[in-house]
mmCIF file of C-alpha atoms in Angstrom:
data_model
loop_
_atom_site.group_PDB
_atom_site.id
_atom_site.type_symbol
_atom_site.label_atom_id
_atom_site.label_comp_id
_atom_site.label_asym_id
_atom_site.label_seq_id
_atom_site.Cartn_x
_atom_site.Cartn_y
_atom_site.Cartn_z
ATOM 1 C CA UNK F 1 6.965 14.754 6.624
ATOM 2 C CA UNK F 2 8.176 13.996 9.702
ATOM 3 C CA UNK F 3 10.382 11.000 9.698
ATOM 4 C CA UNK F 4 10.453 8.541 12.734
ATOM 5 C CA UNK F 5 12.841 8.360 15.150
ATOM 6 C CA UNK F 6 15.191 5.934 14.889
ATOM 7 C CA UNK F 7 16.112 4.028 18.189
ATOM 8 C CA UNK F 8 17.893 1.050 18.939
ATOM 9 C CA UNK F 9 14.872 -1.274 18.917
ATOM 10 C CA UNK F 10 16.422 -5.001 19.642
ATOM 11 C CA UNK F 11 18.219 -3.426 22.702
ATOM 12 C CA UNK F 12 15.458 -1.244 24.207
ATOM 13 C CA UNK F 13 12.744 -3.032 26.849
ATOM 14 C CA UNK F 14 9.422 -3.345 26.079
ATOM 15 C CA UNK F 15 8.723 -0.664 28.468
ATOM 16 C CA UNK F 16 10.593 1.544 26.147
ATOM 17 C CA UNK F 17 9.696 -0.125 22.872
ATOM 18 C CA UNK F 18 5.649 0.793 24.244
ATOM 19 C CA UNK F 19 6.555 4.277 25.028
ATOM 20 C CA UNK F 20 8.113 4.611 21.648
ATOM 21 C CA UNK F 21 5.253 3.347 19.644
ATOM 22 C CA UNK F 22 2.558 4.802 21.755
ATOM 23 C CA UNK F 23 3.945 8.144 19.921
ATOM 24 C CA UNK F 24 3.366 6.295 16.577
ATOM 25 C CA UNK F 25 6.668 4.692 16.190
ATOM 26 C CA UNK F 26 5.477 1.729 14.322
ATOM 27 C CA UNK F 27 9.387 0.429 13.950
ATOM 28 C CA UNK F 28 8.997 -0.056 17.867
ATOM 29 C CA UNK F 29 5.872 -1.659 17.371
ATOM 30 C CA UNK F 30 7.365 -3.654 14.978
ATOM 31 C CA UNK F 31 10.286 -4.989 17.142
ATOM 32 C CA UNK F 32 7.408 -5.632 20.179
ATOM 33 C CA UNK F 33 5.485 -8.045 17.405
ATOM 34 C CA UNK F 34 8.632 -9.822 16.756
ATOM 35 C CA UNK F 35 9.245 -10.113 20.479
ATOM 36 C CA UNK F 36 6.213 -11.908 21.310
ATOM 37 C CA UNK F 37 4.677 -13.247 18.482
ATOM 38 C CA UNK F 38 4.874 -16.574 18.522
ATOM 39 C CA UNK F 39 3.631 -16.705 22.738
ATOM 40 C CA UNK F 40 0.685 -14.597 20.891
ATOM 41 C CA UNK F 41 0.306 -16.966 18.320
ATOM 42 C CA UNK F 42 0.470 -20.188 20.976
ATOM 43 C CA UNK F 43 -2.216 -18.823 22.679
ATOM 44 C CA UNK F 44 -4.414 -18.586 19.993
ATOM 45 C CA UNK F 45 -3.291 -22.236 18.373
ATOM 46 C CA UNK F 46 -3.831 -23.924 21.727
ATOM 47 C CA UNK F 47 -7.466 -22.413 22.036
ATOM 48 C CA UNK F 48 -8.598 -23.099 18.278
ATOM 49 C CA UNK F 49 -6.459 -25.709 17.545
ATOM 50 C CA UNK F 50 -6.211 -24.375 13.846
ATOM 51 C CA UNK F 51 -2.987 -23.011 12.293
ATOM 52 C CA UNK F 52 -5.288 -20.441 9.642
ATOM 53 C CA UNK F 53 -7.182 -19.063 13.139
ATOM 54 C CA UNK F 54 -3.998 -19.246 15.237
ATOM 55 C CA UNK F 55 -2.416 -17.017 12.231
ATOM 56 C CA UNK F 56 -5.444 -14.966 11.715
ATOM 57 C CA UNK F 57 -6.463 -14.409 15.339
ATOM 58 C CA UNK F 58 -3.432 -13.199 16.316
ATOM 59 C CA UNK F 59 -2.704 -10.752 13.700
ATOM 60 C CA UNK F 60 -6.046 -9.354 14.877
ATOM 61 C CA UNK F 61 -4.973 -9.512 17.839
ATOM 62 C CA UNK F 62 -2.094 -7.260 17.538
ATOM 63 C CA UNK F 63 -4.127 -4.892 15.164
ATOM 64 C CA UNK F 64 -6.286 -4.411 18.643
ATOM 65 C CA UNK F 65 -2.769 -4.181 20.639
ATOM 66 C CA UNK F 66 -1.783 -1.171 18.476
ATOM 67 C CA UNK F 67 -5.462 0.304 18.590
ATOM 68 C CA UNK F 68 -5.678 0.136 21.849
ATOM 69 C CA UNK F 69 -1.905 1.098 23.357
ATOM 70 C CA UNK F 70 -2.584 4.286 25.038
ATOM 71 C CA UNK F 71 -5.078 2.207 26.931
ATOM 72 C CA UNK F 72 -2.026 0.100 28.015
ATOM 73 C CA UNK F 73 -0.824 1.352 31.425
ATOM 74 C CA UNK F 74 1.963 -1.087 32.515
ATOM 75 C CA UNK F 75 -0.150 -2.561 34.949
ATOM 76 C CA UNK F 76 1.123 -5.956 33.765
ATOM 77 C CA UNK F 77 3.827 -7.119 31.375
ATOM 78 C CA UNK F 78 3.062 -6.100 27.829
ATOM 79 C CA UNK F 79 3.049 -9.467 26.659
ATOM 80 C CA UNK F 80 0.359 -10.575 29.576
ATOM 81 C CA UNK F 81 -1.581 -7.725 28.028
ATOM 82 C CA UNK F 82 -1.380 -8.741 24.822
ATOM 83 C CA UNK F 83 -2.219 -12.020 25.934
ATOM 84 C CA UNK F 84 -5.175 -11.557 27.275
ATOM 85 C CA UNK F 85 -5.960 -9.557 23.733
ATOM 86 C CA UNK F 86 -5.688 -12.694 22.251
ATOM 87 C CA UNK F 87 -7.123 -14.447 24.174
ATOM 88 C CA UNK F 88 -10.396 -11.961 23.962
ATOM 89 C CA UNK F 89 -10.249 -12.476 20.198
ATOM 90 C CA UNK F 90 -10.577 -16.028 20.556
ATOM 91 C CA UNK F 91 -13.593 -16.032 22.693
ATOM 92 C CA UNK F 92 -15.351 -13.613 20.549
ATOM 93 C CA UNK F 93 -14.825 -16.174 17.840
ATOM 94 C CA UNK F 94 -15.427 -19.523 20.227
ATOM 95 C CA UNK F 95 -19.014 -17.725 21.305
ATOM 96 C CA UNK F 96 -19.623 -16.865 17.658
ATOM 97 C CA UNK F 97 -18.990 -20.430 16.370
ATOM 98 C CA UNK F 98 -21.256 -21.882 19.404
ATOM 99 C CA UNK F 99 -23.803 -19.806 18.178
ATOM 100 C CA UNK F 100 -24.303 -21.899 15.242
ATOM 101 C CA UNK F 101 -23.455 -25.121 16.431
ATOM 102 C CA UNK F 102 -24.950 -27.441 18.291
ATOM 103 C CA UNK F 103 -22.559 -28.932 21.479
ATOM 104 C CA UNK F 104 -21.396 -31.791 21.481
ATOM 105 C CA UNK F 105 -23.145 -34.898 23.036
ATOM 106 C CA UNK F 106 -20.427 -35.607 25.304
ATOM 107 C CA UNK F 107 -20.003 -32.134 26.423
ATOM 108 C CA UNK F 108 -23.889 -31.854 26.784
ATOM 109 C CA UNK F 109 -23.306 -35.023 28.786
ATOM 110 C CA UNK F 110 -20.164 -34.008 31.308
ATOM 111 C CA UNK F 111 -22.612 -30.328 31.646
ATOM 112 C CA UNK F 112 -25.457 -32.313 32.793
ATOM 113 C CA UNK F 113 -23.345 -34.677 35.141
ATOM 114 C CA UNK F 114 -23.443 -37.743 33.408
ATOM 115 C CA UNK F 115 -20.660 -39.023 34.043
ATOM 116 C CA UNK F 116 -20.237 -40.368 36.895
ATOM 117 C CA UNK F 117 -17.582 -39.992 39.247
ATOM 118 C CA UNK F 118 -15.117 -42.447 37.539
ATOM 119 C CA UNK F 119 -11.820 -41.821 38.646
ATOM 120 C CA UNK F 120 -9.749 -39.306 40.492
ATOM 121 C CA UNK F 121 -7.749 -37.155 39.146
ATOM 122 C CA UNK F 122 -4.053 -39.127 39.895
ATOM 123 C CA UNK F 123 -1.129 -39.259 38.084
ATOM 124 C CA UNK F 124 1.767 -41.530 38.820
ATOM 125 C CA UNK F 125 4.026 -39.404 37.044
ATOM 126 C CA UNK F 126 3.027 -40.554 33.266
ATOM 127 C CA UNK F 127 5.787 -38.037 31.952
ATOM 128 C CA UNK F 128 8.936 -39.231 33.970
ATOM 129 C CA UNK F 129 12.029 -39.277 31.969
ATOM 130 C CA UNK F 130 10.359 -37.428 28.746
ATOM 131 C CA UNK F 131 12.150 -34.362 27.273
ATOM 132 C CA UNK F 132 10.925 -31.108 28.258
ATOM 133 C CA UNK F 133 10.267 -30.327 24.473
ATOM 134 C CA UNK F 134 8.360 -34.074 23.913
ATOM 135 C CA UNK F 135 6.622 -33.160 27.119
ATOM 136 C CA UNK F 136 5.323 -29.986 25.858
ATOM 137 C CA UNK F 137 4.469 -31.565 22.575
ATOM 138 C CA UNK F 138 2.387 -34.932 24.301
ATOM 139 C CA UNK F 139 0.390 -32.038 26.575
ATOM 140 C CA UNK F 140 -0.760 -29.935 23.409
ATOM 141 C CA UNK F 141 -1.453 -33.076 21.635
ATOM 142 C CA UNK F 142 -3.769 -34.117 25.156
ATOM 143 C CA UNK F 143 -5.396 -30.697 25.202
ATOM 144 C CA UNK F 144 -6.128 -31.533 21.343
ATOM 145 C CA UNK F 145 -8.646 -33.855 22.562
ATOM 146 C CA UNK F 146 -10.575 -31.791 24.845
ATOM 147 C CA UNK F 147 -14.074 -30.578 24.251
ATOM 148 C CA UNK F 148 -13.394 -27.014 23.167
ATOM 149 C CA UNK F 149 -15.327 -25.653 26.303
ATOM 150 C CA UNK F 150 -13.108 -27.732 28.523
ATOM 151 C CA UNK F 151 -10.076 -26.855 26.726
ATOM 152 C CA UNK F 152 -11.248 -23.010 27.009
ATOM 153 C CA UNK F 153 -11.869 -23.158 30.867
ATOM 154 C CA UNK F 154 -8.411 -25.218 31.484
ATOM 155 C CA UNK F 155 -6.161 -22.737 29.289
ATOM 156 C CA UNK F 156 -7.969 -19.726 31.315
ATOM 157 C CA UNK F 157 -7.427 -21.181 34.911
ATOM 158 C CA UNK F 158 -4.164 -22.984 34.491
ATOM 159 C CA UNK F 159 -2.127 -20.986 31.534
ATOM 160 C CA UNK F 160 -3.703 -17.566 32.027
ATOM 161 C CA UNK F 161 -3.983 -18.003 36.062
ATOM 162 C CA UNK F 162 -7.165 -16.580 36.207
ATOM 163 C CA UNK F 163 -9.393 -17.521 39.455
ATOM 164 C CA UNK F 164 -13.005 -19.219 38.793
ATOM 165 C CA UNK F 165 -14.816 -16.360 39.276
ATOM 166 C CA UNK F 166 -12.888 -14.835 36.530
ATOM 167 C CA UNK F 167 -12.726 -17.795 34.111
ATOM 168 C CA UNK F 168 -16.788 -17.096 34.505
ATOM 169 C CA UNK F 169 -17.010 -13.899 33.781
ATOM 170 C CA UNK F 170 -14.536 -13.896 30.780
ATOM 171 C CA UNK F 171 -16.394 -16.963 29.504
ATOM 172 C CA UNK F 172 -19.912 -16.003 30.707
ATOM 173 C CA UNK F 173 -20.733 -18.719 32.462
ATOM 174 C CA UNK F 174 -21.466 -19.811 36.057
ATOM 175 C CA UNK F 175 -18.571 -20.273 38.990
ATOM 176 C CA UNK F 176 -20.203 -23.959 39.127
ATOM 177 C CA UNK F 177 -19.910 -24.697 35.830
ATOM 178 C CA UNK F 178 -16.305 -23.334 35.518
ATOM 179 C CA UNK F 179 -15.341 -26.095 38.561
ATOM 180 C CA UNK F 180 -17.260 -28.545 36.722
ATOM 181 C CA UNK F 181 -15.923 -28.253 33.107
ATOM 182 C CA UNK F 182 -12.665 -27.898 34.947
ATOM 183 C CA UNK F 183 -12.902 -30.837 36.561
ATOM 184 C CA UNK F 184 -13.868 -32.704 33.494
ATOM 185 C CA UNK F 185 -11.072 -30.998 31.430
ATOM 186 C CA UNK F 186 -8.141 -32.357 33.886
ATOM 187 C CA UNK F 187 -9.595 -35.549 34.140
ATOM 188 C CA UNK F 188 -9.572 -36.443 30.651
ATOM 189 C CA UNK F 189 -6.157 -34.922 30.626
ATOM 190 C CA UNK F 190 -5.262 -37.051 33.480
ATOM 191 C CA UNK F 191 -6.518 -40.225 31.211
ATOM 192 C CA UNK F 192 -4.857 -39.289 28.119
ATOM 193 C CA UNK F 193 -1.616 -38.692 30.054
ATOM 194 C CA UNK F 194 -1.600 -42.192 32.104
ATOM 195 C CA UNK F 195 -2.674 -43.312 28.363
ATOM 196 C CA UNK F 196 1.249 -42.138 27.217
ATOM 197 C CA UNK F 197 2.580 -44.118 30.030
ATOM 198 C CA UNK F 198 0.778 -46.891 29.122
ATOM 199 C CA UNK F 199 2.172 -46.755 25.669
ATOM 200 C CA UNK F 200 5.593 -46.058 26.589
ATOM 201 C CA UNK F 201 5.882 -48.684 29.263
ATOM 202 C CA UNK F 202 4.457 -51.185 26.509
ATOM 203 C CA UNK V 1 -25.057 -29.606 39.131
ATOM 204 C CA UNK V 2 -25.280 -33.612 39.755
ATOM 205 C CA UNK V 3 -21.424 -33.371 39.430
ATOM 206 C CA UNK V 4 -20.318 -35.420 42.644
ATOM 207 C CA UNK V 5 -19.940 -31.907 45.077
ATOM 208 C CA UNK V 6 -16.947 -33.155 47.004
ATOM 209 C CA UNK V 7 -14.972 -33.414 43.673
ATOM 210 C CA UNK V 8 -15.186 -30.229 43.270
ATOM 211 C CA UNK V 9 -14.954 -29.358 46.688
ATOM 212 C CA UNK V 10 -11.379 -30.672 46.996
ATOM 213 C CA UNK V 11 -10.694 -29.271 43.175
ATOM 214 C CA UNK V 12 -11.288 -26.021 44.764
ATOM 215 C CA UNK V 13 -9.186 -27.157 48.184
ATOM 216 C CA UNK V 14 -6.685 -27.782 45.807
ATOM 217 C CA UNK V 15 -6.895 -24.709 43.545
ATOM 218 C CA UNK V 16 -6.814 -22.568 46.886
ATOM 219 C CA UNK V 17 -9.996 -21.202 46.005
ATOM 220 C CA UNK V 18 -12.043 -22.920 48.740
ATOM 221 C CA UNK V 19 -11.508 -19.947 51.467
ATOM 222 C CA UNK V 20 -13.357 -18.160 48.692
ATOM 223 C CA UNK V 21 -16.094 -20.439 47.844
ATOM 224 C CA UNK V 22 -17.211 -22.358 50.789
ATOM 225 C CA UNK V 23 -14.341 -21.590 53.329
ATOM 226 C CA UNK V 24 -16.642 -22.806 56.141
ATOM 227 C CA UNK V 25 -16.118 -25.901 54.980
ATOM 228 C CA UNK V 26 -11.998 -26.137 54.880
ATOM 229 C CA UNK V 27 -11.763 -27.272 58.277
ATOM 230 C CA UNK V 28 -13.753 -30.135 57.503
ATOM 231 C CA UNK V 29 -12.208 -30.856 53.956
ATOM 232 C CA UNK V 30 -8.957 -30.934 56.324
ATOM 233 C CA UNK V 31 -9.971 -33.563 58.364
ATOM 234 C CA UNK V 32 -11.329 -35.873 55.689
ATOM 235 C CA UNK V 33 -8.200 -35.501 53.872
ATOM 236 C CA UNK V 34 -5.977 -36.419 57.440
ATOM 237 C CA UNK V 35 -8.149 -39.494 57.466
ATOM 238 C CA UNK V 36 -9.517 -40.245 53.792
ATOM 239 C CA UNK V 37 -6.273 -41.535 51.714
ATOM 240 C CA UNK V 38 -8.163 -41.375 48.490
ATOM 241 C CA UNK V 39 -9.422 -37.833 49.107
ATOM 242 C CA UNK V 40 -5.869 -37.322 50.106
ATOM 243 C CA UNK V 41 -4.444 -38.743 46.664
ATOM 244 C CA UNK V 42 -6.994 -36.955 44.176
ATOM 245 C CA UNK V 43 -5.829 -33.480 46.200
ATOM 246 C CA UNK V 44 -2.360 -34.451 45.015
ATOM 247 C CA UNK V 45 -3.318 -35.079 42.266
ATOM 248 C CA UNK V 46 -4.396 -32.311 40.748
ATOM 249 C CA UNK V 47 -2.293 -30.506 42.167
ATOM 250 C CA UNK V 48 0.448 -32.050 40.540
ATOM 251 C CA UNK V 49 -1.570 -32.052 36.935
ATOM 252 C CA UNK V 50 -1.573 -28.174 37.933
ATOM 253 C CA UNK V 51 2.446 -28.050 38.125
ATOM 254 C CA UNK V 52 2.865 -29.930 35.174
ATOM 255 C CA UNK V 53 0.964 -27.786 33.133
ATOM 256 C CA UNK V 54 2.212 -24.324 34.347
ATOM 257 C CA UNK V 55 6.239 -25.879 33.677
ATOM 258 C CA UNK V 56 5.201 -27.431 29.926
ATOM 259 C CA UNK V 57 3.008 -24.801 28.725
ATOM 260 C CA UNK V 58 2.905 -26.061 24.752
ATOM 261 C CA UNK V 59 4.791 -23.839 22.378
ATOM 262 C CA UNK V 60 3.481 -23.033 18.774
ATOM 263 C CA UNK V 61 6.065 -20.828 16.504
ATOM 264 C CA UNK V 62 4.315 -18.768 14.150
ATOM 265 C CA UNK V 63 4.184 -20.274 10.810
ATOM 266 C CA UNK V 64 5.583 -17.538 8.835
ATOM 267 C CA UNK V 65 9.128 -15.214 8.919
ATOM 268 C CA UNK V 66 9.391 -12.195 10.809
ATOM 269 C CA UNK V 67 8.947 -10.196 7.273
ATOM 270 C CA UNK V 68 5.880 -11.819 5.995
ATOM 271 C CA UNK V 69 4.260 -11.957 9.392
ATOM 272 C CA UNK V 70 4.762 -7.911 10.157
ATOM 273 C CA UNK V 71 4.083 -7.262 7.186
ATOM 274 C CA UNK V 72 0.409 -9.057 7.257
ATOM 275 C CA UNK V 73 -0.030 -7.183 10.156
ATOM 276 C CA UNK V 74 0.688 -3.890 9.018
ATOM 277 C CA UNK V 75 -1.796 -4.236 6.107
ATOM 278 C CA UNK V 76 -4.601 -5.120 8.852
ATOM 279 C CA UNK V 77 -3.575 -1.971 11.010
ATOM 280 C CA UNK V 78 -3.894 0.151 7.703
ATOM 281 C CA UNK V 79 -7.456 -1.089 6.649
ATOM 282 C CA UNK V 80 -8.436 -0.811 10.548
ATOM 283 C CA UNK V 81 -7.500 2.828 10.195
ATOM 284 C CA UNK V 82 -9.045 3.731 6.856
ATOM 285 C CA UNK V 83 -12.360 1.635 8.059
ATOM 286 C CA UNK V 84 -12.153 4.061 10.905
ATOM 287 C CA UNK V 85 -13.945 6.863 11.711
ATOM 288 C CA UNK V 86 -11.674 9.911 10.483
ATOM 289 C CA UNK V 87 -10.937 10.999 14.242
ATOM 290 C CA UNK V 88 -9.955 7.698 15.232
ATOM 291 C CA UNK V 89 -7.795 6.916 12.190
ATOM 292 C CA UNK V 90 -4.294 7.889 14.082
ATOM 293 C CA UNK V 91 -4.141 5.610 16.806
ATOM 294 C CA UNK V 92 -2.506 5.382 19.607
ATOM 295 C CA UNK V 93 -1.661 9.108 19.179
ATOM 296 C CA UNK V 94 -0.561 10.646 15.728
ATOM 297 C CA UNK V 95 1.635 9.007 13.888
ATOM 298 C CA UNK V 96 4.491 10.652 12.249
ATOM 299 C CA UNK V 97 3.694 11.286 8.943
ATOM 300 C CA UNK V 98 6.659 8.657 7.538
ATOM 301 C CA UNK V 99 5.821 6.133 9.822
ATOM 302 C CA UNK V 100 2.490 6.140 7.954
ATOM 303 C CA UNK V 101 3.490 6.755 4.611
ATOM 304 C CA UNK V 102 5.964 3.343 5.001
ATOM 305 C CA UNK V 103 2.779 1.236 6.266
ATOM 306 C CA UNK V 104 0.692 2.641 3.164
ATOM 307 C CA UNK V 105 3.176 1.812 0.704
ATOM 308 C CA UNK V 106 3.181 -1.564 0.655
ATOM 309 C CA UNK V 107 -0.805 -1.559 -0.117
ATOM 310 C CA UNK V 108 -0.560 0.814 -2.842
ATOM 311 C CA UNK V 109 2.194 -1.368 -4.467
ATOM 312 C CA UNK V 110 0.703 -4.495 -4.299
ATOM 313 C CA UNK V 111 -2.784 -2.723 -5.396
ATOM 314 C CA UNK V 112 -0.644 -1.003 -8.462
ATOM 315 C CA UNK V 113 1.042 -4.298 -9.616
ATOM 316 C CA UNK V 114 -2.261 -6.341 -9.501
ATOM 317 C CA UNK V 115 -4.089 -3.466 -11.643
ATOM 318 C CA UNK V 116 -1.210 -3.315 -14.018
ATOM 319 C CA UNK V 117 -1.207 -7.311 -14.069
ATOM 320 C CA UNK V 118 -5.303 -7.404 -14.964
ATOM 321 C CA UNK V 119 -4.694 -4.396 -17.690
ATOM 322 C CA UNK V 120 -1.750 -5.866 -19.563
ATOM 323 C CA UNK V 121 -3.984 -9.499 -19.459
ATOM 324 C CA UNK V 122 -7.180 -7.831 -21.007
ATOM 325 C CA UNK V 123 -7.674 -9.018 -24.330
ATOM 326 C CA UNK V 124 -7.572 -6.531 -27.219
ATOM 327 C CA UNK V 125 -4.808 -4.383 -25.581
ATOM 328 C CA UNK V 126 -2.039 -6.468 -27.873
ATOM 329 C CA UNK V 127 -3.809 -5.307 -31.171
ATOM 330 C CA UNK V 128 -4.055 -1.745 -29.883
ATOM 331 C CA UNK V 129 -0.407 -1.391 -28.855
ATOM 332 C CA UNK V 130 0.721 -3.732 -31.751
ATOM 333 C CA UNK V 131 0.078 -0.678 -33.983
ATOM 334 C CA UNK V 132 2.251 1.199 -32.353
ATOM 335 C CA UNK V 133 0.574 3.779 -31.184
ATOM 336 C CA UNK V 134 0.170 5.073 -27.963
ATOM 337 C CA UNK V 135 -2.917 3.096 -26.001
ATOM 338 C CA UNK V 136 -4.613 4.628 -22.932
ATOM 339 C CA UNK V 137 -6.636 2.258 -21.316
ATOM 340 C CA UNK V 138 -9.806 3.139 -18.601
ATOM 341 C CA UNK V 139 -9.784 0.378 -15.619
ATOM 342 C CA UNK V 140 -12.750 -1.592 -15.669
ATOM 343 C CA UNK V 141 -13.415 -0.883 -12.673
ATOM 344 C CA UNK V 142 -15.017 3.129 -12.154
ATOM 345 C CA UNK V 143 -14.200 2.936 -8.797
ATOM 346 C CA UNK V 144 -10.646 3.080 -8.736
ATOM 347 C CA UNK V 145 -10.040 6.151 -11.127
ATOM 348 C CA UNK V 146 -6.871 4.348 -12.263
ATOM 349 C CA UNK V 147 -5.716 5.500 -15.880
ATOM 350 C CA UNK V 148 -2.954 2.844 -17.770
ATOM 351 C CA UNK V 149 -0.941 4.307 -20.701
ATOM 352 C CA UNK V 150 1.007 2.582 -22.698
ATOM 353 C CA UNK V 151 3.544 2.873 -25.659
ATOM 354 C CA UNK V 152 4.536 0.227 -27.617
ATOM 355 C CA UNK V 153 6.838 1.963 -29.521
ATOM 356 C CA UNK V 154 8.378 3.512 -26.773
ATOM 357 C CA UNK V 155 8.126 0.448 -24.919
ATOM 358 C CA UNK V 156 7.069 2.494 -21.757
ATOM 359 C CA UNK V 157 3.765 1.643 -19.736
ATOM 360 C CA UNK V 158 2.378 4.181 -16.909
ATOM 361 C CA UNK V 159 -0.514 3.557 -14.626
ATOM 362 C CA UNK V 160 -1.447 5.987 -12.107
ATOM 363 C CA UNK V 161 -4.246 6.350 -9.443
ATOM 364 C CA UNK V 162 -6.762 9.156 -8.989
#
């Protein structure tokens, strides 16, 4: 038996760390899972708003990471790569569960334009004066209440940085209906965040 | 879509993704928004909704320690690789064979306990062994060729897998 190299993992970059367990060094691996687990693991708990998914999800996720490593070319930062694994995973699961559900009436509502135009999108800076870590916390609890097809198309465009046309094609849906769900998504966001300055001015 | 087009029009003016959608019509997007306030003030804002997003992305820490986690993992990665096709089993590239041996072991010893657990609960085995003679006991289950033997008098228990 061969036994693995040892290297000094918490001191090597993930460039390195890849390298290393592209050979099969799963103590690398290891040390790259601890790295960016829990930015893995946010990912998934922000699109399926379920701690058992989250967990699950993105230990498939890194299952897929290790399958697929020699595909990994450094094109991007490891952990954008292994973000957008995760974020793959959840889709997959997202279409699956639509498949046997029936949408919501509000979201088949906001898709067919029923809502009018009710207000813009403005915000006179609901979040002044809040700690960055409350802050963080009041926006996850916002994106809680999102439709999960609004939530999906926000995360996409806004955490991932993807353009519409790529939001579509990830999602498999139109460019329009990207802008529109978008649309919808920050709007209720907007609502829910002048609703926390409502509640802290009171 | 009914949604009202010049929403989205200035979503997209704001998103700078308008020069790839409709970019004929940025010129005149610009001069609404020199002369429209509103237009003006739903540009801004989404553009600051945008900022405050990308600064307070939410943070989620995984649930579990750095042990139990990896370790979760590691069990996946092994039944991915038995599930796989045998030429596909070693990914990325071959493992070193003690790299793999470590990610099998934990399986085997969780998979030994349990069977050793189930065995010693079985009822009957007390009588057997409370002769004091040496019992060898067949798993129930065919599959899993494991063989318990067990002394009483010896007080020594062995349970192997085929």
């Amino acid at each position: 038996m061969t036994p693995t190299l040892r290297h000094d993992y918490p001191s090597a970059d993930d460039v390195q760390l890849v390298g290393w367990a592209k050979g099969g060094d799963a103590d690398a691996f290891e040390e790259l899972v601890h790295r960016h687990r829990d930015k893995i693991y946010a990912r998934a708990m922000i699109m399926m708003r379920n701690e058992d998914e989250a967990m699950d999800f993105s230990q498939e996720a890194w299952v897929k990471g290790w399958q697929r490593l020699h595909q990994f070319q450094g094109d991007s930062s490891f952990a954008t790569w292994m973000t957008r694994i995760v974020i793959n995973v959840c889709l997959d699961e997202l279409r699956k569960k639509k498949r046997v559900r029936t949408e919501s009436i509000e979201e088949l509502d906001e898709e067919s334009g029923g809502v009018e135009r009710q207000m813009p999108v403005q915000l006179a800076n609901p979040t002044e004066g809040l700690e960055h870590t409350e802050l963080r916390k009041r926006i996850d609890e916002a994106l809680a209440k999102l439709s999960e097809a609004h939530r999906t198309v926000l995360v996409l465009h806004e955490f991932e940085g993807l353009e519409y046309k790529d939001v579509a094609k990830r999602v498999g849906i139109s460019i329009g209906t990207v802008m529109s769900r978008l649309f919808y998504a920050r709007r209720r966001l907007a609502t829910l965040l002048q609703g926390l300055r409502r509640e802290r001015t009171q | 879509m009914k949604t009202n087009g010049l929403d989205l029009e200035l979503q997209a003016y704001a998103d700078g993704q308008l020069e790839e959608l409709a970019p004929a019509r940025r010129d005149e997007l610009e001069r609404l928004l020199a002369t429209d306030a509103a237009a003006r003030a739903q540009v801004d804002g989404l553009r600051s909704l945008r900022r405050l997003l990308r600064e307070n992305e939410p943070v989620h820490a995984v649930p579990a320690s750095r042990d139990f986690y990896w370790s979760q993992v590691q069990r996946r990665i092994a039944a991915a690789a038995q599930a796989a096709p045998a030429g596909r089993r070693a990914a990325p590239t071959a493992a070193p064979a003690g790299a793999w041996l470590r990610w099998w072991l934990p399986v085997f010893g969780t998979a030994a306990v349990g069977l050793l657990t189930l065995l010693v609960s079985i009822g009957g085995f007390g009588e057997r062994a409370g002769r004091g003679e040496p019992s060898v006991l067949e798993n129930g289950s065919a599959d899993s060729g494991a063989v318990v033997f067990r002394s009483e008098a010896e007080g020594v228990t062995i349970c192997w897998l085929d």
